[in-house]
Structure formats: C-alpha cells, structure tokens
mmCIF file of C-alpha atoms in Angstrom:
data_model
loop_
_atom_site.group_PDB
_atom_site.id
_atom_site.type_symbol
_atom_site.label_atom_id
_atom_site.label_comp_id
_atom_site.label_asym_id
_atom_site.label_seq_id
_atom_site.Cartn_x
_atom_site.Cartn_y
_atom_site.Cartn_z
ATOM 1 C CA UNK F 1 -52.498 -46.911 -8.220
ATOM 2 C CA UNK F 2 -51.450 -44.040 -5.600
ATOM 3 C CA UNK F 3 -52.218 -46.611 -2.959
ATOM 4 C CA UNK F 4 -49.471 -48.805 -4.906
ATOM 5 C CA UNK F 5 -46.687 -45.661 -5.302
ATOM 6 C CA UNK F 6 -47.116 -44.521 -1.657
ATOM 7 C CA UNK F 7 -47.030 -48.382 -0.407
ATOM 8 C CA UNK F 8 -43.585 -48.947 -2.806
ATOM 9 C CA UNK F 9 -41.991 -45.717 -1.889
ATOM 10 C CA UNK F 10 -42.365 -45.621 1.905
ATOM 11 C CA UNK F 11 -42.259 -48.937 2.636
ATOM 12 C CA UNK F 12 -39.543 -50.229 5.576
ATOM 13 C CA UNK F 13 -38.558 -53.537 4.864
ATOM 14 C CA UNK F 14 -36.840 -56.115 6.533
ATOM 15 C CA UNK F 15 -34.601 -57.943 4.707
ATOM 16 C CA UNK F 16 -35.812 -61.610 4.105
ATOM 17 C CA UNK F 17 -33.700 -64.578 4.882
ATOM 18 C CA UNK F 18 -34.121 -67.672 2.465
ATOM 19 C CA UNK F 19 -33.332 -71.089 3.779
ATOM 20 C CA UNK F 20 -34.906 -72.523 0.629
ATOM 21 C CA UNK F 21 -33.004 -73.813 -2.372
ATOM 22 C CA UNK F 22 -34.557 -76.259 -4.801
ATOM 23 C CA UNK F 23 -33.193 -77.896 -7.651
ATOM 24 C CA UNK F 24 -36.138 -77.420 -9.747
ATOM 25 C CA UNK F 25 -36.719 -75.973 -13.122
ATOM 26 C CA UNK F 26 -37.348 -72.352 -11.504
ATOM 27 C CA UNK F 27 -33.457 -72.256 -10.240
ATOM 28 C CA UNK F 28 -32.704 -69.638 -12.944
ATOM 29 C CA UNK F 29 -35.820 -67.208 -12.253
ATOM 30 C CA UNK F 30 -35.045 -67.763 -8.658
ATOM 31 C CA UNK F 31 -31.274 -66.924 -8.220
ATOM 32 C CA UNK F 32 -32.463 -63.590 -10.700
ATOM 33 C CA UNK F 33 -35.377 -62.992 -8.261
ATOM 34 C CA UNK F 34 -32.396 -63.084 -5.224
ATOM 35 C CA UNK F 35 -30.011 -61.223 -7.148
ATOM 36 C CA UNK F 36 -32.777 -58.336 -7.391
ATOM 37 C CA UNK F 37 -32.587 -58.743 -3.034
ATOM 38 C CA UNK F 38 -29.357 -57.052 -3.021
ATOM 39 C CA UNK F 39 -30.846 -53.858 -4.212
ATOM 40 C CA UNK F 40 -33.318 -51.754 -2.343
ATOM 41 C CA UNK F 41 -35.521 -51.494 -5.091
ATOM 42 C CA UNK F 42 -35.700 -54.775 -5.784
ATOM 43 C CA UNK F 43 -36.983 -55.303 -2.463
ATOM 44 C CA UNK F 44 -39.600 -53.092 -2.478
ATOM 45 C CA UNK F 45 -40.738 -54.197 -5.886
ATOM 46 C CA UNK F 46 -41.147 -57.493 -4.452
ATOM 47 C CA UNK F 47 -42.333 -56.396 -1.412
ATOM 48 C CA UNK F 48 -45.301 -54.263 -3.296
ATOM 49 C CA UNK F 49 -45.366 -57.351 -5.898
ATOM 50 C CA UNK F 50 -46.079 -59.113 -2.482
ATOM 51 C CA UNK F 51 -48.967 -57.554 -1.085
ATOM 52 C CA UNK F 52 -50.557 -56.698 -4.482
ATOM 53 C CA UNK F 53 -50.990 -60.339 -4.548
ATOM 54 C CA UNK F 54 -51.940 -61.008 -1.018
ATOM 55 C CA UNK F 55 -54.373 -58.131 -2.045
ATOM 56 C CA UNK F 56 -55.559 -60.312 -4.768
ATOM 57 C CA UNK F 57 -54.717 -57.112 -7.262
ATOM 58 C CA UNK F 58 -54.927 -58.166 -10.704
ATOM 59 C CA UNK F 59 -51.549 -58.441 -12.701
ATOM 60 C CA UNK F 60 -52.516 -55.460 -14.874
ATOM 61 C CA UNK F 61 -52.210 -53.327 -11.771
ATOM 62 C CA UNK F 62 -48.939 -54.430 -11.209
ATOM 63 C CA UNK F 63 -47.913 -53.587 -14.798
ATOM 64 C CA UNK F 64 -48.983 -50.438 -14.687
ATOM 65 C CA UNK F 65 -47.065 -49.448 -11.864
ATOM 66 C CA UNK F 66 -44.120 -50.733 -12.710
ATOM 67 C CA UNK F 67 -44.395 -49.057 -16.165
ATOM 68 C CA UNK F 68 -45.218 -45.785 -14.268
ATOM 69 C CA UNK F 69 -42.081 -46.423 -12.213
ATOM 70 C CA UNK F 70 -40.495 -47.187 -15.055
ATOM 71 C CA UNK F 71 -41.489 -43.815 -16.972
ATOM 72 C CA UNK F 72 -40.819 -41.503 -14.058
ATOM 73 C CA UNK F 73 -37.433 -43.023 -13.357
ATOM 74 C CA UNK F 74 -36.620 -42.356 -17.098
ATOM 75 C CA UNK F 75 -38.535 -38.746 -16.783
ATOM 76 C CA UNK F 76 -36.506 -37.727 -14.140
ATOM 77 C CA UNK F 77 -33.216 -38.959 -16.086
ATOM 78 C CA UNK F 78 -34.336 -36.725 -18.708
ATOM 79 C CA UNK F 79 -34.839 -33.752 -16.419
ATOM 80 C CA UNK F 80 -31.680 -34.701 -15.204
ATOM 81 C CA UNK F 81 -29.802 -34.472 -18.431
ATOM 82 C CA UNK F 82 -31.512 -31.313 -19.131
ATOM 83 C CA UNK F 83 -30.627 -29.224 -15.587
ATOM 84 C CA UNK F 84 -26.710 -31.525 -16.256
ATOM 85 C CA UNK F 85 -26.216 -29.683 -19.567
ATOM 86 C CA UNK F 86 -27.465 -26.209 -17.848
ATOM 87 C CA UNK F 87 -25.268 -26.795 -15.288
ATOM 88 C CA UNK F 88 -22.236 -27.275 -17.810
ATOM 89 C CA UNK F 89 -23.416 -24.258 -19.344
ATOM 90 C CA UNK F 90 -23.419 -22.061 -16.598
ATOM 91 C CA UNK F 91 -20.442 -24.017 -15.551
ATOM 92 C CA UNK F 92 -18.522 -22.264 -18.524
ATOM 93 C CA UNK F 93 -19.911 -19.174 -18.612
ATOM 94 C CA UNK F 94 -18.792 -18.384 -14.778
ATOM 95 C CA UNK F 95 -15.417 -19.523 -15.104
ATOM 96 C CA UNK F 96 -14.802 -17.785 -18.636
ATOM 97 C CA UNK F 97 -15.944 -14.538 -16.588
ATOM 98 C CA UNK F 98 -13.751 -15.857 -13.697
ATOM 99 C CA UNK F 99 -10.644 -16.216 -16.637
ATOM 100 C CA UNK F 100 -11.432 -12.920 -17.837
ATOM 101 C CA UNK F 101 -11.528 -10.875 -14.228
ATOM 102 C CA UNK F 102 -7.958 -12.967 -13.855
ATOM 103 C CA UNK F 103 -6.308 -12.140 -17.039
ATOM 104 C CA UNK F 104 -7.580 -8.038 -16.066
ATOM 105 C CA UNK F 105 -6.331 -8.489 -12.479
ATOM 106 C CA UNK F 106 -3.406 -9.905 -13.900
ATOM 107 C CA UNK F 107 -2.511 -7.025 -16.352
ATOM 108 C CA UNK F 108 -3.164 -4.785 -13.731
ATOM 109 C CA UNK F 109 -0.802 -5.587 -11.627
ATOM 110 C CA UNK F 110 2.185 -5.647 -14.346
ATOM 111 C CA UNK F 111 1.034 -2.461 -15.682
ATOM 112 C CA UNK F 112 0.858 -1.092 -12.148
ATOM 113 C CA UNK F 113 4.001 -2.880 -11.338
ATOM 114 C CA UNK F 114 5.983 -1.466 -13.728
ATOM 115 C CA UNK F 115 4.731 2.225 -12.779
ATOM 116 C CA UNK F 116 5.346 1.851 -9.605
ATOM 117 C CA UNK F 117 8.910 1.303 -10.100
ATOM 118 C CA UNK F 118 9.152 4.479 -12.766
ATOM 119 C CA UNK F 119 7.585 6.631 -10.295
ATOM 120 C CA UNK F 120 9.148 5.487 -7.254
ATOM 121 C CA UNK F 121 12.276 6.286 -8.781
ATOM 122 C CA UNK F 122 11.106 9.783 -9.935
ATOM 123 C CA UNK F 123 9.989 10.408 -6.092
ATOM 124 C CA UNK F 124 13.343 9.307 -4.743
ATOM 125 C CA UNK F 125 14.512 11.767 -7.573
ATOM 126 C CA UNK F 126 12.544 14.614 -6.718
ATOM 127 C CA UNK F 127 13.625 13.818 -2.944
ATOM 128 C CA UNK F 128 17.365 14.142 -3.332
ATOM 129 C CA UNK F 129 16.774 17.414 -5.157
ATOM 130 C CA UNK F 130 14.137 19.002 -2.538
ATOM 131 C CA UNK F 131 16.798 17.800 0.134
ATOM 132 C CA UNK F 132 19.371 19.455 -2.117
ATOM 133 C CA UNK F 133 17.830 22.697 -2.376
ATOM 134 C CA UNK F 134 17.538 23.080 0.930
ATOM 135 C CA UNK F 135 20.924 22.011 2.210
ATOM 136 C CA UNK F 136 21.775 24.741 -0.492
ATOM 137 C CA UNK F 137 19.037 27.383 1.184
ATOM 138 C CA UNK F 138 20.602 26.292 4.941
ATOM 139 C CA UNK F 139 24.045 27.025 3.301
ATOM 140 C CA UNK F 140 22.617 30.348 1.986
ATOM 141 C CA UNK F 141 20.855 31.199 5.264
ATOM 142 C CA UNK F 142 24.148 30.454 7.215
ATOM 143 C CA UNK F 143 26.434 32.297 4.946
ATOM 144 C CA UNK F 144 24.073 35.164 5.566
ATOM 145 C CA UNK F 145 24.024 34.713 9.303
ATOM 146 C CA UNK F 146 27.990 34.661 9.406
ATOM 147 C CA UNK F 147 28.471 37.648 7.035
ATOM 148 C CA UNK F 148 25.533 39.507 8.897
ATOM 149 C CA UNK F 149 27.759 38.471 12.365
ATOM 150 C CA UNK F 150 30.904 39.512 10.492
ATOM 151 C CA UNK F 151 29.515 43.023 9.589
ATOM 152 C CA UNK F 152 28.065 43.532 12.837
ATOM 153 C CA UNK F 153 31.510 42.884 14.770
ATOM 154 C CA UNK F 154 33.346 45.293 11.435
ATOM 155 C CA UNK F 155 30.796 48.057 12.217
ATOM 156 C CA UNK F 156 31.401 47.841 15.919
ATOM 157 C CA UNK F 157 35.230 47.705 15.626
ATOM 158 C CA UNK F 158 34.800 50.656 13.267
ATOM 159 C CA UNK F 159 33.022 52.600 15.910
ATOM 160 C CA UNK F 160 35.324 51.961 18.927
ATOM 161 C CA UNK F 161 38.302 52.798 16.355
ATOM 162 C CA UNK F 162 36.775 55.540 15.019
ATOM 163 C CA UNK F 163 36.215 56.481 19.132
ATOM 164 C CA UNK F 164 39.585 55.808 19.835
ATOM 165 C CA UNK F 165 41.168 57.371 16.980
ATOM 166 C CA UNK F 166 38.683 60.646 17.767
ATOM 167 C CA UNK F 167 40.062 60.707 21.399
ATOM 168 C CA UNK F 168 44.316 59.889 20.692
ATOM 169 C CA UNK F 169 43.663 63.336 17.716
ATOM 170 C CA UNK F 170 41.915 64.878 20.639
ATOM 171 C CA UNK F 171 44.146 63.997 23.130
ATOM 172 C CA UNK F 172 47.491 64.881 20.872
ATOM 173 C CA UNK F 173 45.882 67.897 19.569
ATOM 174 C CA UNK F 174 45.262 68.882 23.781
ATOM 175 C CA UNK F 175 49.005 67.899 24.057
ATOM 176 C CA UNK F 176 49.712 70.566 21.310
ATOM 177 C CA UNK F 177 47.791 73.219 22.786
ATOM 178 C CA UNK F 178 49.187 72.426 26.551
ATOM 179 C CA UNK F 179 52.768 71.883 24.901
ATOM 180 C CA UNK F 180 52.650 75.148 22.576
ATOM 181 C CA UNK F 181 51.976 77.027 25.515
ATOM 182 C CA UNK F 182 55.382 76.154 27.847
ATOM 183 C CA UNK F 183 58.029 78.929 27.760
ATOM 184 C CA UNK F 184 61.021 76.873 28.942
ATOM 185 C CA UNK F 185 62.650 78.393 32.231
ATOM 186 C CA UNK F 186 59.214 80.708 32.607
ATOM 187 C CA UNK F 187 55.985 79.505 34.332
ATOM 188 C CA UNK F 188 57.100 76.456 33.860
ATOM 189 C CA UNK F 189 55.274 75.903 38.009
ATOM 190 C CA UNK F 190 52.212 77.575 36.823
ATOM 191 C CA UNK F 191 51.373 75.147 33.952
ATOM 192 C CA UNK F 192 52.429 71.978 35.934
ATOM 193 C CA UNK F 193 50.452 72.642 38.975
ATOM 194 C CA UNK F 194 47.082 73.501 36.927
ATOM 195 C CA UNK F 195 47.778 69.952 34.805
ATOM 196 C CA UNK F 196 48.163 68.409 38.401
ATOM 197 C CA UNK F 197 44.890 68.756 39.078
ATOM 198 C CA UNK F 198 43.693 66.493 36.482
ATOM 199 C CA UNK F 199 45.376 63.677 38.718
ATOM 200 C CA UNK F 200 48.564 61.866 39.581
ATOM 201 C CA UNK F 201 48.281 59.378 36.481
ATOM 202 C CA UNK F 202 47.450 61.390 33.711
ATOM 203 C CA UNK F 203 49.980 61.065 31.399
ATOM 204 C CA UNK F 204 49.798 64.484 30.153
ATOM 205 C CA UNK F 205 51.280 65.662 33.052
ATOM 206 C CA UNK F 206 54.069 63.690 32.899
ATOM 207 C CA UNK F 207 54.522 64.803 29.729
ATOM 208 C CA UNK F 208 54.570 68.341 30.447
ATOM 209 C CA UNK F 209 57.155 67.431 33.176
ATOM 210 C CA UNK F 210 59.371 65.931 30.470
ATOM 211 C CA UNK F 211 58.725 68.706 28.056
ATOM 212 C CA UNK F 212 59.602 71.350 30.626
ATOM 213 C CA UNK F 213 63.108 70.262 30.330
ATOM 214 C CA UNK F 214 63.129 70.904 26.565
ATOM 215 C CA UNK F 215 64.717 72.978 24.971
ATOM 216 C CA UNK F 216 62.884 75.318 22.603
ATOM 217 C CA UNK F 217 64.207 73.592 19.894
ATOM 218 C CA UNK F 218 63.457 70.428 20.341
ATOM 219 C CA UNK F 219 60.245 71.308 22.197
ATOM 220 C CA UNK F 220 59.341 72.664 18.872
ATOM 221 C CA UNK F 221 60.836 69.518 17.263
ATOM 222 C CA UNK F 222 58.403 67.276 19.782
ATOM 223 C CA UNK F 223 55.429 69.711 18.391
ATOM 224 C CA UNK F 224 56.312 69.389 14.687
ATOM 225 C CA UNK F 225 56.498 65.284 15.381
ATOM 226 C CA UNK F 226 52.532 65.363 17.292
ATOM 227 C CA UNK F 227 51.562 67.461 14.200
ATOM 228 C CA UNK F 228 52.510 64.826 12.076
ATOM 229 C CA UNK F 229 50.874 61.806 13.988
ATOM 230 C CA UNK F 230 47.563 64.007 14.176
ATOM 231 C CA UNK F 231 47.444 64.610 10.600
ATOM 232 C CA UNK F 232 48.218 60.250 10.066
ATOM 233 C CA UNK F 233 45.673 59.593 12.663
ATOM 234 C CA UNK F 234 43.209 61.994 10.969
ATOM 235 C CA UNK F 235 43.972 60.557 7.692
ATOM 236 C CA UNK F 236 44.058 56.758 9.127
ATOM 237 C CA UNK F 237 40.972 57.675 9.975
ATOM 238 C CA UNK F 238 39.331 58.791 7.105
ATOM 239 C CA UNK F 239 40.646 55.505 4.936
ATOM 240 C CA UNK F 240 39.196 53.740 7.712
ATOM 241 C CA UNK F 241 35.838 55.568 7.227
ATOM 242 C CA UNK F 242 35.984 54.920 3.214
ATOM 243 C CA UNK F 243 36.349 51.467 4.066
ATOM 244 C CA UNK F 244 33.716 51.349 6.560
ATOM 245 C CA UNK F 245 31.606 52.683 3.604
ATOM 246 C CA UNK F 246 32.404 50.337 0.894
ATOM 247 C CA UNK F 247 32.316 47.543 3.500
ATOM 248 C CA UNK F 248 29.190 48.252 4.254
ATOM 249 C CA UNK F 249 28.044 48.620 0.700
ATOM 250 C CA UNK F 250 29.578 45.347 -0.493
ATOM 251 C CA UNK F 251 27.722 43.826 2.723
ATOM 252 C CA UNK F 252 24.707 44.552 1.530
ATOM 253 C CA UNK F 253 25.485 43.806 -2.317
ATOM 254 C CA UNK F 254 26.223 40.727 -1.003
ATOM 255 C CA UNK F 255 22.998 40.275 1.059
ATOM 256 C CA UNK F 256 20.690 40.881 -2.206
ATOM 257 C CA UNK F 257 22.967 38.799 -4.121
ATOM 258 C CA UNK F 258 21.623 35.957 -1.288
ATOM 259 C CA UNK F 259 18.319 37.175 -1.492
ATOM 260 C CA UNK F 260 18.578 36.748 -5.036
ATOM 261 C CA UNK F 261 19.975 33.117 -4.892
ATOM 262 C CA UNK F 262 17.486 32.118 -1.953
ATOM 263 C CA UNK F 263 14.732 33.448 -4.081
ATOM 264 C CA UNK F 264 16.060 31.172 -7.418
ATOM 265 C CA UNK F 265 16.210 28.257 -4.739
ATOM 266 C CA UNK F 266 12.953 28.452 -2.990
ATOM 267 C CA UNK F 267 11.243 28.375 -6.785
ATOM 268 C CA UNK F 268 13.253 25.599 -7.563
ATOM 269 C CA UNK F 269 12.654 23.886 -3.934
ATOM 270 C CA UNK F 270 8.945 24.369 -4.537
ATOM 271 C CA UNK F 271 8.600 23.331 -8.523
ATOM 272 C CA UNK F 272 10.521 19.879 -7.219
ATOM 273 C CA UNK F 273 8.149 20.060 -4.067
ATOM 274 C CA UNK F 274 4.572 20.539 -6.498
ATOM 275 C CA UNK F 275 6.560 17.701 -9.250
ATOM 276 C CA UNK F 276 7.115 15.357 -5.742
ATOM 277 C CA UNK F 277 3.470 15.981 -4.269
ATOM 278 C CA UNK F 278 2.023 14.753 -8.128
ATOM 279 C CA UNK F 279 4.256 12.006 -8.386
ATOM 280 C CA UNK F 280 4.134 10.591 -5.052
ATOM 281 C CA UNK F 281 -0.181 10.596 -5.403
ATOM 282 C CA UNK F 282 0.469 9.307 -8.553
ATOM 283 C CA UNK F 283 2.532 6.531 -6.625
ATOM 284 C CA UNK F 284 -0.203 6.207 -3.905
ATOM 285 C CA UNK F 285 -2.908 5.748 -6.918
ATOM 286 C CA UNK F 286 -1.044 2.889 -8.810
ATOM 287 C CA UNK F 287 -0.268 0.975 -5.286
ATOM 288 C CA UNK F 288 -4.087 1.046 -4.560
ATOM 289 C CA UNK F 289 -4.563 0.031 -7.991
ATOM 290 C CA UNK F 290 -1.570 -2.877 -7.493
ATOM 291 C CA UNK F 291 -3.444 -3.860 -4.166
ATOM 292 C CA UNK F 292 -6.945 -3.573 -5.302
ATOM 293 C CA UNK F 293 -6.222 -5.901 -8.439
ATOM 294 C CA UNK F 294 -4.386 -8.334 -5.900
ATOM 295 C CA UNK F 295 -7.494 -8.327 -4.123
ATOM 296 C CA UNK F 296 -9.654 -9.131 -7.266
ATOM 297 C CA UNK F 297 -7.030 -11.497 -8.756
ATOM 298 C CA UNK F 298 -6.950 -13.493 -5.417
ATOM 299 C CA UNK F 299 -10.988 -13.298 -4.992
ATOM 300 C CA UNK F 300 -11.367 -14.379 -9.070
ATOM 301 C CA UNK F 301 -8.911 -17.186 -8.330
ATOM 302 C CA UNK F 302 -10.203 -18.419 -4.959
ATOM 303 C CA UNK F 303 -14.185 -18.039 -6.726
ATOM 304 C CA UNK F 304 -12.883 -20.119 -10.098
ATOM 305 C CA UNK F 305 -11.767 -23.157 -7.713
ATOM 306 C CA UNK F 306 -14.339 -23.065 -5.622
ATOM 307 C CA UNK F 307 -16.979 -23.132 -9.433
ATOM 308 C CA UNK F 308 -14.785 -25.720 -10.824
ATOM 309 C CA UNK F 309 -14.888 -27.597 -7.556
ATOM 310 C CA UNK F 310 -18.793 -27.539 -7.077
ATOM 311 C CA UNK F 311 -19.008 -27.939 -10.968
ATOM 312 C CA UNK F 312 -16.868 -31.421 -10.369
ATOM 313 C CA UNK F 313 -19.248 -32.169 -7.598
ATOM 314 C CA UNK F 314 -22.101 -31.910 -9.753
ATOM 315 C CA UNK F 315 -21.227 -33.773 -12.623
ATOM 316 C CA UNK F 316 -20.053 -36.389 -9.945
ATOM 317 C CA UNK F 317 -23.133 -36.497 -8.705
ATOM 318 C CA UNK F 318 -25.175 -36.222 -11.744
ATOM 319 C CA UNK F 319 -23.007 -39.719 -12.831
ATOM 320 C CA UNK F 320 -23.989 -41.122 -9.503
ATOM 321 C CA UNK F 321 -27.641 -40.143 -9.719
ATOM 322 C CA UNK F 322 -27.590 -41.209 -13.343
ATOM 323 C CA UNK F 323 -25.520 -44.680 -13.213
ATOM 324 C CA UNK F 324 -28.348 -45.742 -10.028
ATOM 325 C CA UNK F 325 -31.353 -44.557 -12.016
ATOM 326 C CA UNK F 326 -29.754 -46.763 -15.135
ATOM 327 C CA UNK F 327 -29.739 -49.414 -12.448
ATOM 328 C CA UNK F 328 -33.187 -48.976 -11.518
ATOM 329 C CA UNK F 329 -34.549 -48.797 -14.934
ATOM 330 C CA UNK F 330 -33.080 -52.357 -15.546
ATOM 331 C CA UNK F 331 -34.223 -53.722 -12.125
ATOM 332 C CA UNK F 332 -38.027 -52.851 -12.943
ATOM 333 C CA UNK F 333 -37.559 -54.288 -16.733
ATOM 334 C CA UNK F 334 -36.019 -57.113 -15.258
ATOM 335 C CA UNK F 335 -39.470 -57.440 -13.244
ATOM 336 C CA UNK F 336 -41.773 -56.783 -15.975
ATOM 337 C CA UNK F 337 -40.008 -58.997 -18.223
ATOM 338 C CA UNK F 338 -40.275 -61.685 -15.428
ATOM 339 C CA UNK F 339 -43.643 -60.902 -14.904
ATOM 340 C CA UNK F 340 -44.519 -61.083 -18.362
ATOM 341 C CA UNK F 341 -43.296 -64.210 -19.245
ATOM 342 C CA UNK F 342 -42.333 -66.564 -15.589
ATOM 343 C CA UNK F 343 -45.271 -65.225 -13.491
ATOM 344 C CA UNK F 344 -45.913 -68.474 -12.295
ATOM 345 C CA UNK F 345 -41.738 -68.669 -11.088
ATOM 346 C CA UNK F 346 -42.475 -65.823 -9.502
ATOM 347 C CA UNK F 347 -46.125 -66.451 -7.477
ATOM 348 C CA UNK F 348 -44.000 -69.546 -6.349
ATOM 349 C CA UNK F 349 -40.903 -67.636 -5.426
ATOM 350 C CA UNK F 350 -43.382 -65.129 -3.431
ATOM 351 C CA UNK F 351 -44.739 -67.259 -1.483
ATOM 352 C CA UNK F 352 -41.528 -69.172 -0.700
ATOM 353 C CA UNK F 353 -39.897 -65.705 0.280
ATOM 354 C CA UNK F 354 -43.302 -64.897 2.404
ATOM 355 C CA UNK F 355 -42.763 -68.329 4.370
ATOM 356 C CA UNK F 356 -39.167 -67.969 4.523
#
C-alpha cells in the first residue's frame, strides 16, 4: 500500500492524448473517465489505477487506497478547519489588542493635545512677565546709573564751587586787608610797588591803583560794599553746603529705595523664572507623551492592517485549500463509485488510454 501512495503522489505524468471515440454503450463512463483528465488527480488516479492493473494488483488494493486517499484528504480538511477557526481566533484577539492600543494612543494624544495648548500658553505667559521684570530691573539699573552719574557730576560741581567760592572770600577778604591798609595821599608808592611784585596781571593791583585815588570816604564805602559780598559769598556758601548735604542724603534714599525695588523684582523675576522652568518641562513631558503615542498609534495602526491583511490571506487560502480538497474528495468517490459498479468500462477505458 506505501508502494501505491509513493507511486500516486510522485508520479510525473504526461498527459495522454485520445484519438478514440466510440459510440458504444460505455460513452457515458468514458466522457466521466476524460472529464476526471482535466484534473491532476484524476490523472494520477488513473495513472496508479493503471499500473495496479498492469501489476495485476487485485481490485481490493485499489479500494483501499483510494479510501485511504479518501480519509486523509478529509483528515487534513478537518485539521484544516481546526488550525482555520484558531486562526480566526487569534485573528480577533490581536486586532481587539491592536483596537485597544489605538483607542489609548488615541486618547493620548487629545489629552496631551489639549495640555499642550494650556501650558504653552502659561509658558508664553510666564515669558512676557520674566521679560517684563527685567526690562523693569534694566530700567531700575539705568535709573541708578544716571542718578549715580548725576550725583557724581553735583558732588564735583559742589567741590569746584565750594573751591571757588573759598578762593573769591579769600581773595575779597585779601582785598580788605590790602585795601584797609591805604592812607590816601600817604604811601600810597610803598603799597603799589610791593603788590607789583605779584605780577603785571593781577587784578589786585589794579585795584589798589584805582583805590589809591579814593577818597577816604568812599574808599571806606568800597570796603563796607566787599564786606557785604564776603558775608553773601560765605553765606551762599553755606546754603550750598546744606544742599550738598541733603542732596546727598536724598541720593542715597533714593539708591535703597532702588535696592529695595530691584530686590521686590529679582523675587518676582525668579518665582516667574522657577513657575516657567516647571511649566516648560511640564510642556517638554506632554510633547514626548504627544509624540510617543503618535508613534504607538501609527505602529498599532500600521500592525492592525498588516493582521487583518495576513488574516484575509489566510482565510483566502484556507477557501482555496478547502474548495480543491472538496474537489478531490469528489474526484476519488467519483473513482470508487466507478470502480464499484463500471469496472469493466473502466479496464476497457485503461487500456484504450494505455494504447492511445
């Protein structure tokens, strides 16, 4: 019988050519016998058929292995069915797991979505105010700078008019003293050549040359007059001490009110800082979490087509493999049934075929 399997499943054939049509009784089993030609099992039934004869086999043989054909083809059906509806099984179950990763990947991203566009506004938020804070510190800072400048040029004008001032008292006090002592008409010379030596330009000597011609009254007018301007200068120059002092104790009011405000700034700068450094890793998290779900949505979608795909490729070929094994089933009962009850049609139609 393993003799008869091998020789039917291994078999090459070459198609057989029939120039032979009779009109006899045996038409009918005939044109069946030729119908069975067009299939490749059919030929290598009758092929084995064939030399199981030539082989003088007995008919039981032949029975039996086309019932054992018979019983594997319909065997292998049923193993077929079985591994089908585990397929469709597994089928399911991989693309409701597929569905499910979607439907997460797909929340995901709206959830993420919509955070994304709360905290992107809070970081643009929290930007204009750091920027804010420290177009108000750069304010600060310059307003300092200026006022700083400011008091720096005040103090120095204060010093060169508190020089100057210093030198005109000293200088119209010197006039005093040098004018007190001229006696008009008496050593008038005297006094004028010891101012001469101080030079040509000096202006006190040309004073005293004016003053010479004075009388005593109005020399003593010209006196009473540089008394006066010393005393205004003196006192000019006290008020402009006083205000030196409260200038320069306003200044530096002023500078620790700054320091104050810079100090209330740089907290604020640095609470909206810390508040922009969370949100903006919050930010960073729920983009990764946008793009990883992306990812897993486009890796769930892509792996459900490819399952349904292969899962309509199977079942295709499932139908295939099961519509040809149908086929097969009826080509061997076709035989046996022949066999069983026209065996003498078919010895005939054998050797016919063998001739042919």
């Amino acid at each position: 019988m393993k003799l008869i399997l091998i020789a039917l499943l291994g078999l090459t054939l070459t198609q057989a050519v029939f120039v032979k049509r009779s009109n006899d009784p045996s038409k009918a089993v005939f044109t069946q016998l030729e119908a069975m030609e067009e299939h490749e099992l059919g030929r290598k039934l009758l092929d084995t058929i064939a030399l199981q004869y030539n082989n003088k086999a007995p008919l039981g043989d032949i029975a039996k292995m086309l019932q054992q054909l018979r019983e594997n083809l319909i065997l292998n059906q049923q193993e077929a069915d079985q591994k089908h509806a585990q397929d469709e099984v597994d089928c399911e179950t991989e693309i409701y797991q597929y569905n499910r990763r979607i439907d997460f990947a797909s929340n995901e991203i709206t959830e993420s979505t919509q955070e994304i566009q709360t905290l992107s506004a809070k970081v643009e938020q929290l930007t204009q105010d750091v920027e804010n804070k420290q177009v108000q510190l750069d304010i600060l800072n310059e307003q300092e700078t200026q006022i700083r400048e400011q008091r720096a040029e005040d103090a120095e004008s204060f010093i060169r008019f508190e020089n100057e001032t210093e030198n005109v008292i000293e200088a119209v006090e010197v006039i005093i003293q040098k004018l007190s002592s001229i006696q008009p008409d008496q050593e008038v010379l005297a006094a004028l050549t010891q101012l001469n030596k101080i030079g040509a330009s000096n202006p006190i000597l040309a004073l005293m040359q004016v003053a010479s011609t004075f009388s005593a009254e109005q020399l003593n007018n010209v006196l009473g007059k540089l008394g006066e301007v010393s005393n205004q200068l003196a006192e000019a120059l006290e008020d402009a001490r006083q205000t030196e002092i409260q200038a320069q104790l306003d200044f530096e009011a002023l500078v620790v009110e700054i320091a104050s405000q810079r100090e209330s700034l740089s907290a604020a700068r640095e609470d909206s800082e810390r508040q922009l450094q969370d949100n903006q890793q919050a930010l960073d998290l729920q983009k990764k979490r946008k793009e990883d779900a992306t990812d897993e949505l486009n890796a769930a979608s892509s792996g459900k087509e490819q399952k349904e795909a292969e899962c309509d490729s199977w079942r295709t070929q499932y139908a295939e493999d099961s519509e040809h094994r149908q086929l097969e089933i009826s080509i061997i009962r076709q035989v046996e049934e022949i066999l069983a009850t026209k065996l003498s049609n078919v010895k005939v139609y054998l050797q016919e075929r063998s001739s042919a």
